[in-house]
Amino acid sequence: VRDTSLDLLLPGRTIHTTDSAGRSVAIRVMRELRGAPAQQDPRIERLMEQAASLIQSAFPRWLGIVMGLSFPAGIFTLQALFNNSVPIWAFAAPYMLVMMSIFSFLVRRRMRTIGPALGQLFVQEGICAGCGYNLFGVSPHNGVVTCPECGAAWAENDIRRSEPIVLTSAEPLLRDQARRGFRAYVNNLDRRSATDDAGRVFAPVRMRMLRRVRATAADEHREALDAAISELRFAGCVPRVAGGLFFVALAITVAVPNFMVVARLRSAFTLMTLFPMLMMLLFGLALLASDAFRPVKRVVKVLRQVGLCPSCAQRIDCLAPSANALVTCPTCLCSWKTTSASPVQPA
Ligand SMILES: [Zn+2]
Ligand SMILES: [Zn+2]
């Protein structure tokens, strides 16, 4: 399933990093893995989500709003200034060009700053940041692992985990495809980011993930998940449910009567009028199913309190800290300061 929001965010642009030989490497790993069967490996799925959060974290939320508003605001202002004495295209076209180059400059500058972190994210998991080749089994020379696919060189010490990618040979059912598609759509709505105690950007765990992990968890892990779920269940639910119901209601009350009128025309045009209704319905349902408006800080805090990793919901309270007093989550490689030695209690 393609993640189109990133394509919109990065039209034809590539983020670069430098490999251990000091060469500039274009990070094409996300483009290579996106939609590939490898993405169904939970490890790769989490990695892609983490990378998407990292890219999004480079763009503050106001940038999108400012970009969206600047075009109508600027053009209306100019139109008022010229008092209709000049045709609209004469000032609208140069204005658009200037604004586009300013935003394009901002985007490029911000993308340069996240390049090294984005590259590291994949290299740490033993995936070539250049081309997405799994470096599992590639033997290092003088502490450097060279990608057999694209020739990028990565320091052996930077690779923190090296594992084969788990591929399923079974042809996915249409139902599974649809479910994955809907999940990707929802993930675009509520993608957020936070930083762990080592300053690494991660994607905070969503409610759906908490429930999915709970289905197979046992004993204390299950208890911790139960505590976290009941604590977070209603966080931010008022704007989410209100927003979701608003769009579902809009689809039904506006689009259905409209469709009933047009349906009598009995043409292909009739089906086209269904499209906006379906989009509104989909958006409303996705919003209801999403984690939008659930405060990230609260999610992280609650999960830390019950001794779970805020990124993957696995237990971190039973891990021994390393020399720098941080524990590294073995599942997602995030680092956390150890909380006090006292047993962790749900809030
Ligand atoms: Zn490569
Ligand atoms: Zn984790």
mmCIF file of C-alpha atoms and ligand atoms in Angstrom:
data_model
loop_
_atom_site.group_PDB
_atom_site.id
_atom_site.type_symbol
_atom_site.label_atom_id
_atom_site.label_comp_id
_atom_site.label_asym_id
_atom_site.label_seq_id
_atom_site.Cartn_x
_atom_site.Cartn_y
_atom_site.Cartn_z
ATOM 1 C CA VAL A 1 0.000 0.000 0.000
ATOM 2 C CA ARG A 2 1.541 3.269 -1.037
ATOM 3 C CA ASP A 3 1.777 6.037 1.492
ATOM 4 C CA THR A 4 0.748 8.958 -0.659
ATOM 5 C CA SER A 5 1.019 11.667 1.984
ATOM 6 C CA LEU A 6 4.789 11.506 1.785
ATOM 7 C CA ASP A 7 4.723 11.789 -1.971
ATOM 8 C CA LEU A 8 2.734 14.986 -1.571
ATOM 9 C CA LEU A 9 5.130 16.199 1.071
ATOM 10 C CA LEU A 10 8.239 15.429 -0.936
ATOM 11 C CA PRO A 11 7.375 15.942 -4.585
ATOM 12 C CA GLY A 12 10.291 14.510 -6.528
ATOM 13 C CA ARG A 13 12.723 15.242 -3.748
ATOM 14 C CA THR A 14 15.207 12.899 -2.173
ATOM 15 C CA ILE A 15 16.776 13.225 1.256
ATOM 16 C CA HIS A 16 20.514 12.620 1.366
ATOM 17 C CA THR A 17 22.876 11.281 3.992
ATOM 18 C CA THR A 18 26.583 10.461 3.986
ATOM 19 C CA ASP A 19 27.894 6.906 4.221
ATOM 20 C CA SER A 20 30.978 5.858 6.198
ATOM 21 C CA ALA A 21 33.208 6.603 3.199
ATOM 22 C CA GLY A 22 31.965 10.218 3.233
ATOM 23 C CA ARG A 23 29.973 9.891 0.021
ATOM 24 C CA SER A 24 26.529 11.416 -0.341
ATOM 25 C CA VAL A 25 23.854 8.713 -0.556
ATOM 26 C CA ALA A 26 20.307 9.411 -1.715
ATOM 27 C CA ILE A 27 17.899 7.732 0.724
ATOM 28 C CA ARG A 28 15.647 5.716 -1.574
ATOM 29 C CA VAL A 29 14.925 2.933 0.901
ATOM 30 C CA MET A 30 11.373 4.094 1.659
ATOM 31 C CA ARG A 31 10.527 4.323 -2.014
ATOM 32 C CA GLU A 32 11.972 0.830 -2.574
ATOM 33 C CA LEU A 33 10.197 -0.814 0.360
ATOM 34 C CA ARG A 34 6.875 0.968 0.013
ATOM 35 C CA GLY A 35 4.276 -1.452 -1.299
ATOM 36 C CA ALA A 36 6.861 -4.263 -1.433
ATOM 37 C CA PRO A 37 6.073 -7.592 0.309
ATOM 38 C CA ALA A 38 8.948 -6.860 2.717
ATOM 39 C CA GLN A 39 6.870 -4.093 4.252
ATOM 40 C CA GLN A 40 4.566 -6.694 5.800
ATOM 41 C CA ASP A 41 7.359 -7.747 8.158
ATOM 42 C CA PRO A 42 6.367 -6.093 11.487
ATOM 43 C CA ARG A 43 9.936 -4.867 11.913
ATOM 44 C CA ILE A 44 9.929 -3.168 8.506
ATOM 45 C CA GLU A 45 6.396 -1.865 9.032
ATOM 46 C CA ARG A 46 7.466 -0.184 12.270
ATOM 47 C CA LEU A 47 10.609 1.159 10.619
ATOM 48 C CA MET A 48 8.606 2.763 7.813
ATOM 49 C CA GLU A 49 6.194 4.301 10.310
ATOM 50 C CA GLN A 50 9.140 5.645 12.313
ATOM 51 C CA ALA A 51 10.727 7.104 9.171
ATOM 52 C CA ALA A 52 7.444 8.761 8.184
ATOM 53 C CA SER A 53 7.183 10.293 11.671
ATOM 54 C CA LEU A 54 10.753 11.551 11.425
ATOM 55 C CA ILE A 55 10.090 13.216 8.069
ATOM 56 C CA GLN A 56 6.892 14.738 9.402
ATOM 57 C CA SER A 57 8.684 15.994 12.515
ATOM 58 C CA ALA A 58 10.897 18.096 10.245
ATOM 59 C CA PHE A 59 7.861 20.110 9.188
ATOM 60 C CA PRO A 60 6.060 22.004 11.936
ATOM 61 C CA ARG A 61 2.293 21.876 11.743
ATOM 62 C CA TRP A 62 2.035 25.638 11.149
ATOM 63 C CA LEU A 63 4.018 25.328 7.919
ATOM 64 C CA GLY A 64 1.176 23.441 6.223
ATOM 65 C CA ILE A 65 -1.433 25.894 7.493
ATOM 66 C CA VAL A 66 0.655 28.930 6.483
ATOM 67 C CA MET A 67 1.274 27.399 3.055
ATOM 68 C CA GLY A 68 -2.413 26.705 2.545
ATOM 69 C CA LEU A 69 -3.523 30.161 3.668
ATOM 70 C CA SER A 70 -0.792 32.199 1.981
ATOM 71 C CA PHE A 71 -2.172 31.714 -1.528
ATOM 72 C CA PRO A 72 -5.748 32.975 -1.099
ATOM 73 C CA ALA A 73 -4.690 35.588 1.493
ATOM 74 C CA GLY A 74 -1.922 37.034 -0.698
ATOM 75 C CA ILE A 75 -3.929 37.018 -3.889
ATOM 76 C CA PHE A 76 -6.976 38.673 -2.345
ATOM 77 C CA THR A 77 -4.765 41.329 -0.773
ATOM 78 C CA LEU A 78 -3.023 42.054 -4.076
ATOM 79 C CA GLN A 79 -6.354 42.158 -5.868
ATOM 80 C CA ALA A 80 -7.649 44.752 -3.385
ATOM 81 C CA LEU A 81 -4.416 46.768 -3.720
ATOM 82 C CA PHE A 82 -4.549 46.894 -7.509
ATOM 83 C CA ASN A 83 -8.235 47.710 -7.276
ATOM 84 C CA ASN A 84 -9.080 45.538 -10.310
ATOM 85 C CA SER A 85 -7.007 47.779 -12.623
ATOM 86 C CA VAL A 86 -4.621 44.928 -13.494
ATOM 87 C CA PRO A 87 -5.750 41.468 -14.731
ATOM 88 C CA ILE A 88 -5.523 38.831 -11.984
ATOM 89 C CA TRP A 89 -2.945 36.627 -13.754
ATOM 90 C CA ALA A 90 -0.455 39.512 -13.979
ATOM 91 C CA PHE A 91 0.153 39.549 -10.231
ATOM 92 C CA ALA A 92 -1.110 36.057 -9.264
ATOM 93 C CA ALA A 93 1.475 34.209 -11.384
ATOM 94 C CA PRO A 94 4.576 36.044 -10.045
ATOM 95 C CA TYR A 95 3.173 35.882 -6.513
ATOM 96 C CA MET A 96 2.714 32.094 -6.752
ATOM 97 C CA LEU A 97 6.239 31.671 -8.126
ATOM 98 C CA VAL A 98 7.795 33.688 -5.303
ATOM 99 C CA MET A 99 5.826 31.841 -2.621
ATOM 100 C CA MET A 100 6.595 28.422 -4.125
ATOM 101 C CA SER A 101 10.321 29.139 -4.162
ATOM 102 C CA ILE A 102 10.250 30.339 -0.540
ATOM 103 C CA PHE A 103 8.485 27.167 0.628
ATOM 104 C CA SER A 104 10.631 24.964 -1.547
ATOM 105 C CA PHE A 105 13.734 26.556 0.022
ATOM 106 C CA LEU A 106 12.349 25.983 3.548
ATOM 107 C CA VAL A 107 11.469 22.361 2.794
ATOM 108 C CA ARG A 108 14.881 21.625 1.270
ATOM 109 C CA ARG A 109 16.715 23.171 4.212
ATOM 110 C CA ARG A 110 14.702 21.198 6.743
ATOM 111 C CA MET A 111 15.127 17.963 4.839
ATOM 112 C CA ARG A 112 18.896 18.365 4.857
ATOM 113 C CA THR A 113 18.876 18.442 8.658
ATOM 114 C CA ILE A 114 17.019 15.125 9.061
ATOM 115 C CA GLY A 115 19.086 13.228 6.448
ATOM 116 C CA PRO A 116 21.652 11.664 8.827
ATOM 117 C CA ALA A 117 18.981 10.607 11.375
ATOM 118 C CA LEU A 118 16.794 9.106 8.654
ATOM 119 C CA GLY A 119 19.733 7.149 7.211
ATOM 120 C CA GLN A 120 20.755 5.918 10.662
ATOM 121 C CA LEU A 121 17.243 4.652 11.362
ATOM 122 C CA PHE A 122 17.544 2.091 8.563
ATOM 123 C CA VAL A 123 21.247 1.309 9.004
ATOM 124 C CA GLN A 124 20.669 0.521 12.683
ATOM 125 C CA GLU A 125 18.184 -2.138 11.575
ATOM 126 C CA GLY A 126 20.655 -3.553 9.052
ATOM 127 C CA ILE A 127 18.863 -2.140 6.010
ATOM 128 C CA CYS A 128 20.795 -0.167 3.378
ATOM 129 C CA ALA A 129 19.518 3.420 3.559
ATOM 130 C CA GLY A 130 20.359 3.909 -0.090
ATOM 131 C CA CYS A 131 18.464 1.091 -1.758
ATOM 132 C CA GLY A 132 16.689 -0.925 0.957
ATOM 133 C CA TYR A 133 18.889 -4.036 0.576
ATOM 134 C CA ASN A 134 18.837 -6.200 3.710
ATOM 135 C CA LEU A 135 22.467 -6.313 4.881
ATOM 136 C CA PHE A 136 21.832 -9.485 6.925
ATOM 137 C CA GLY A 137 24.593 -11.968 6.092
ATOM 138 C CA VAL A 138 26.834 -9.470 4.261
ATOM 139 C CA SER A 139 30.290 -9.845 5.841
ATOM 140 C CA PRO A 140 32.075 -6.642 6.848
ATOM 141 C CA HIS A 141 35.593 -5.653 5.736
ATOM 142 C CA ASN A 142 37.651 -3.530 8.119
ATOM 143 C CA GLY A 143 34.526 -2.618 10.055
ATOM 144 C CA VAL A 144 32.610 -1.503 6.963
ATOM 145 C CA VAL A 145 29.636 -3.273 5.405
ATOM 146 C CA THR A 146 29.350 -2.509 1.698
ATOM 147 C CA CYS A 147 25.927 -2.867 0.133
ATOM 148 C CA PRO A 148 26.149 -5.365 -2.745
ATOM 149 C CA GLU A 149 23.225 -3.648 -4.459
ATOM 150 C CA CYS A 150 24.234 0.015 -4.570
ATOM 151 C CA GLY A 151 27.765 0.113 -3.138
ATOM 152 C CA ALA A 152 26.991 2.388 -0.167
ATOM 153 C CA ALA A 153 29.350 1.742 2.760
ATOM 154 C CA TRP A 154 27.998 1.574 6.318
ATOM 155 C CA ALA A 155 29.994 1.293 9.556
ATOM 156 C CA GLU A 156 29.562 -2.157 11.076
ATOM 157 C CA ASN A 157 29.225 -0.580 14.544
ATOM 158 C CA ASP A 158 26.196 1.437 13.419
ATOM 159 C CA ILE A 159 24.242 -1.743 12.630
ATOM 160 C CA ARG A 160 22.497 -2.654 15.856
ATOM 161 C CA ARG A 161 20.374 -5.486 14.541
ATOM 162 C CA SER A 162 20.636 -7.720 11.530
ATOM 163 C CA GLU A 163 17.846 -10.144 10.725
ATOM 164 C CA PRO A 164 16.250 -11.725 7.675
ATOM 165 C CA ILE A 165 13.037 -10.096 6.479
ATOM 166 C CA VAL A 166 9.995 -12.281 7.122
ATOM 167 C CA LEU A 167 7.983 -12.632 3.950
ATOM 168 C CA THR A 168 4.655 -14.381 3.698
ATOM 169 C CA SER A 169 4.237 -16.461 0.579
ATOM 170 C CA ALA A 170 0.441 -16.455 0.829
ATOM 171 C CA GLU A 171 -1.351 -14.203 -1.644
ATOM 172 C CA PRO A 172 -3.103 -11.549 0.452
ATOM 173 C CA LEU A 173 -6.881 -11.677 0.411
ATOM 174 C CA LEU A 174 -8.808 -8.742 -0.964
ATOM 175 C CA ARG A 175 -10.178 -8.198 2.546
ATOM 176 C CA ASP A 176 -6.633 -7.974 3.964
ATOM 177 C CA GLN A 177 -5.654 -5.596 1.180
ATOM 178 C CA ALA A 178 -8.628 -3.388 1.992
ATOM 179 C CA ARG A 179 -7.795 -3.484 5.693
ATOM 180 C CA ARG A 180 -4.184 -2.507 5.018
ATOM 181 C CA GLY A 181 -5.309 0.264 2.723
ATOM 182 C CA PHE A 182 -7.681 1.663 5.322
ATOM 183 C CA ARG A 183 -4.979 1.428 7.991
ATOM 184 C CA ALA A 184 -2.524 3.348 5.807
ATOM 185 C CA TYR A 185 -5.217 5.999 5.246
ATOM 186 C CA VAL A 186 -5.880 6.279 8.995
ATOM 187 C CA ASN A 187 -2.147 6.379 9.758
ATOM 188 C CA ASN A 188 -1.833 9.416 7.515
ATOM 189 C CA LEU A 189 -4.484 11.173 9.570
ATOM 190 C CA ASP A 190 -2.955 10.667 12.995
ATOM 191 C CA ARG A 191 0.766 10.325 12.367
ATOM 192 C CA ARG A 192 2.677 12.024 15.169
ATOM 193 C CA SER A 193 6.184 11.996 16.510
ATOM 194 C CA ALA A 194 7.976 12.247 19.843
ATOM 195 C CA THR A 195 11.584 11.833 20.953
ATOM 196 C CA ASP A 196 12.993 9.179 23.250
ATOM 197 C CA ASP A 197 15.470 9.912 26.064
ATOM 198 C CA ALA A 198 18.396 9.738 23.615
ATOM 199 C CA GLY A 199 16.778 12.337 21.325
ATOM 200 C CA ARG A 200 15.738 9.837 18.646
ATOM 201 C CA VAL A 201 12.432 10.505 16.920
ATOM 202 C CA PHE A 202 9.866 7.719 17.173
ATOM 203 C CA ALA A 203 6.209 7.162 16.298
ATOM 204 C CA PRO A 204 4.179 6.911 19.539
ATOM 205 C CA VAL A 205 2.146 3.737 19.794
ATOM 206 C CA ARG A 206 -1.497 3.978 18.751
ATOM 207 C CA MET A 207 -4.545 2.580 20.538
ATOM 208 C CA ARG A 208 -5.051 -0.016 17.774
ATOM 209 C CA MET A 209 -1.504 -1.248 18.329
ATOM 210 C CA LEU A 210 -2.027 -1.456 22.104
ATOM 211 C CA ARG A 211 -5.068 -3.663 21.535
ATOM 212 C CA ARG A 212 -3.244 -5.789 18.974
ATOM 213 C CA VAL A 213 -0.313 -6.343 21.337
ATOM 214 C CA ARG A 214 -2.699 -7.147 24.195
ATOM 215 C CA ALA A 215 -4.304 -9.949 22.184
ATOM 216 C CA THR A 216 -1.128 -12.045 22.489
ATOM 217 C CA ALA A 217 0.365 -10.626 25.711
ATOM 218 C CA ALA A 218 0.436 -12.565 28.980
ATOM 219 C CA ASP A 219 0.568 -11.951 32.725
ATOM 220 C CA GLU A 220 2.230 -8.699 33.800
ATOM 221 C CA HIS A 221 2.549 -7.421 30.239
ATOM 222 C CA ARG A 222 -1.182 -7.887 29.786
ATOM 223 C CA GLU A 223 -1.925 -6.143 33.090
ATOM 224 C CA ALA A 224 0.241 -3.179 32.066
ATOM 225 C CA LEU A 225 -1.517 -2.984 28.699
ATOM 226 C CA ASP A 226 -4.931 -3.146 30.365
ATOM 227 C CA ALA A 227 -3.936 -0.288 32.664
ATOM 228 C CA ALA A 228 -2.635 1.818 29.767
ATOM 229 C CA ILE A 229 -5.698 1.179 27.604
ATOM 230 C CA SER A 230 -8.190 2.058 30.327
ATOM 231 C CA GLU A 231 -6.195 5.188 31.172
ATOM 232 C CA LEU A 232 -6.015 6.382 27.555
ATOM 233 C CA ARG A 233 -9.338 5.113 26.247
ATOM 234 C CA PHE A 234 -11.212 8.421 26.456
ATOM 235 C CA ALA A 235 -8.258 10.779 25.990
ATOM 236 C CA GLY A 236 -9.167 13.291 23.298
ATOM 237 C CA CYS A 237 -12.321 11.408 22.340
ATOM 238 C CA VAL A 238 -14.673 14.421 22.296
ATOM 239 C CA PRO A 239 -13.152 16.241 19.273
ATOM 240 C CA ARG A 240 -12.414 12.936 17.536
ATOM 241 C CA VAL A 241 -15.919 11.517 17.834
ATOM 242 C CA ALA A 242 -17.549 14.881 17.113
ATOM 243 C CA GLY A 243 -15.385 15.370 14.012
ATOM 244 C CA GLY A 244 -15.924 11.837 12.773
ATOM 245 C CA LEU A 245 -19.688 11.937 13.271
ATOM 246 C CA PHE A 246 -19.854 15.348 11.601
ATOM 247 C CA PHE A 247 -18.376 13.988 8.367
ATOM 248 C CA VAL A 248 -20.459 10.803 8.462
ATOM 249 C CA ALA A 249 -23.589 12.903 9.018
ATOM 250 C CA LEU A 250 -22.552 15.293 6.240
ATOM 251 C CA ALA A 251 -22.137 12.371 3.835
ATOM 252 C CA ILE A 252 -25.602 11.087 4.670
ATOM 253 C CA THR A 253 -27.609 14.309 4.956
ATOM 254 C CA VAL A 254 -26.053 16.250 2.082
ATOM 255 C CA ALA A 255 -24.957 13.634 -0.396
ATOM 256 C CA VAL A 256 -27.782 11.084 -0.169
ATOM 257 C CA PRO A 257 -30.683 13.462 -1.067
ATOM 258 C CA ASN A 258 -28.480 14.896 -3.811
ATOM 259 C CA PHE A 259 -27.859 11.383 -5.127
ATOM 260 C CA MET A 260 -31.588 10.545 -5.051
ATOM 261 C CA VAL A 261 -32.274 13.518 -7.311
ATOM 262 C CA VAL A 262 -29.461 12.744 -9.738
ATOM 263 C CA ALA A 263 -30.225 8.989 -9.744
ATOM 264 C CA ARG A 264 -33.263 9.597 -11.918
ATOM 265 C CA LEU A 265 -30.979 10.738 -14.747
ATOM 266 C CA ARG A 266 -29.745 7.125 -15.168
ATOM 267 C CA SER A 267 -26.311 7.993 -16.545
ATOM 268 C CA ALA A 268 -22.676 7.363 -15.668
ATOM 269 C CA PHE A 269 -22.728 10.824 -14.120
ATOM 270 C CA THR A 270 -24.898 9.375 -11.336
ATOM 271 C CA LEU A 271 -22.037 7.204 -10.121
ATOM 272 C CA MET A 272 -19.688 10.177 -10.084
ATOM 273 C CA THR A 273 -21.923 12.005 -7.624
ATOM 274 C CA LEU A 274 -21.379 9.109 -5.210
ATOM 275 C CA PHE A 275 -17.656 9.816 -5.055
ATOM 276 C CA PRO A 276 -17.655 12.872 -2.756
ATOM 277 C CA MET A 277 -20.105 11.097 -0.466
ATOM 278 C CA LEU A 278 -17.834 8.068 -0.230
ATOM 279 C CA MET A 279 -14.824 10.303 0.463
ATOM 280 C CA MET A 280 -16.655 12.100 3.275
ATOM 281 C CA LEU A 281 -17.856 8.792 4.715
ATOM 282 C CA LEU A 282 -14.337 7.337 4.543
ATOM 283 C CA PHE A 283 -12.848 10.413 6.181
ATOM 284 C CA GLY A 284 -15.426 10.338 8.984
ATOM 285 C CA LEU A 285 -14.921 6.631 9.679
ATOM 286 C CA ALA A 286 -11.127 6.980 9.515
ATOM 287 C CA LEU A 287 -11.244 9.857 11.978
ATOM 288 C CA LEU A 288 -13.348 7.766 14.370
ATOM 289 C CA ALA A 289 -10.862 4.881 14.087
ATOM 290 C CA SER A 290 -7.799 7.111 14.388
ATOM 291 C CA ASP A 291 -5.728 8.350 17.288
ATOM 292 C CA ALA A 292 -6.196 11.983 16.283
ATOM 293 C CA PHE A 293 -6.498 14.378 19.267
ATOM 294 C CA ARG A 294 -5.128 11.791 21.720
ATOM 295 C CA PRO A 295 -2.310 13.856 23.279
ATOM 296 C CA VAL A 296 1.112 12.374 22.500
ATOM 297 C CA LYS A 297 2.639 13.569 25.778
ATOM 298 C CA ARG A 298 -0.051 11.778 27.750
ATOM 299 C CA VAL A 299 0.382 8.552 25.738
ATOM 300 C CA VAL A 300 4.133 8.575 26.388
ATOM 301 C CA LYS A 301 3.664 9.383 30.073
ATOM 302 C CA VAL A 302 1.067 6.667 30.713
ATOM 303 C CA LEU A 303 3.099 3.993 28.929
ATOM 304 C CA ARG A 304 6.242 4.929 30.857
ATOM 305 C CA GLN A 305 4.273 4.757 34.109
ATOM 306 C CA VAL A 306 3.147 1.186 33.463
ATOM 307 C CA GLY A 307 6.637 0.142 32.344
ATOM 308 C CA LEU A 308 5.986 -0.194 28.618
ATOM 309 C CA CYS A 309 7.916 1.194 25.662
ATOM 310 C CA PRO A 310 5.945 4.201 24.293
ATOM 311 C CA SER A 311 7.005 3.263 20.772
ATOM 312 C CA CYS A 312 6.125 -0.441 20.569
ATOM 313 C CA ALA A 313 4.250 -1.275 23.841
ATOM 314 C CA GLN A 314 6.695 -4.009 24.814
ATOM 315 C CA ARG A 315 7.907 -4.305 28.416
ATOM 316 C CA ILE A 316 10.964 -2.223 29.267
ATOM 317 C CA ASP A 317 10.723 -2.305 33.089
ATOM 318 C CA CYS A 318 12.459 -5.694 33.240
ATOM 319 C CA LEU A 319 15.518 -4.644 31.202
ATOM 320 C CA ALA A 320 18.915 -3.906 32.697
ATOM 321 C CA PRO A 321 20.273 -0.410 31.933
ATOM 322 C CA SER A 322 23.521 -0.045 30.009
ATOM 323 C CA ALA A 323 26.514 2.103 31.023
ATOM 324 C CA ASN A 324 24.786 5.405 30.132
ATOM 325 C CA ALA A 325 21.822 4.569 32.433
ATOM 326 C CA LEU A 326 19.505 4.102 29.452
ATOM 327 C CA VAL A 327 17.658 0.921 28.606
ATOM 328 C CA THR A 328 17.339 0.036 24.946
ATOM 329 C CA CYS A 329 14.045 -1.475 23.883
ATOM 330 C CA PRO A 330 14.991 -4.679 22.055
ATOM 331 C CA THR A 331 11.964 -4.438 19.773
ATOM 332 C CA CYS A 332 12.209 -0.878 18.418
ATOM 333 C CA LEU A 333 15.730 0.183 19.571
ATOM 334 C CA CYS A 334 14.446 3.293 21.385
ATOM 335 C CA SER A 335 16.377 4.313 24.524
ATOM 336 C CA TRP A 336 14.729 5.132 27.836
ATOM 337 C CA LYS A 337 15.980 6.462 31.153
ATOM 338 C CA THR A 338 15.385 3.920 33.854
ATOM 339 C CA THR A 339 12.678 4.966 36.253
ATOM 340 C CA SER A 340 13.093 4.394 39.988
ATOM 341 C CA ALA A 341 13.740 0.887 41.275
ATOM 342 C CA SER A 342 10.306 0.737 42.897
ATOM 343 C CA PRO A 343 7.742 -1.473 41.148
ATOM 344 C CA VAL A 344 5.882 0.429 38.476
ATOM 345 C CA GLN A 345 2.322 1.315 39.314
ATOM 346 C CA PRO A 346 -0.424 2.232 36.905
ATOM 347 C CA ALA A 347 -1.582 5.801 37.287
HETATM 348 ZN ZN ZN B 1 22.244 -0.330 -1.029
HETATM 349 ZN ZN ZN B 2 10.061 -0.376 21.933
#
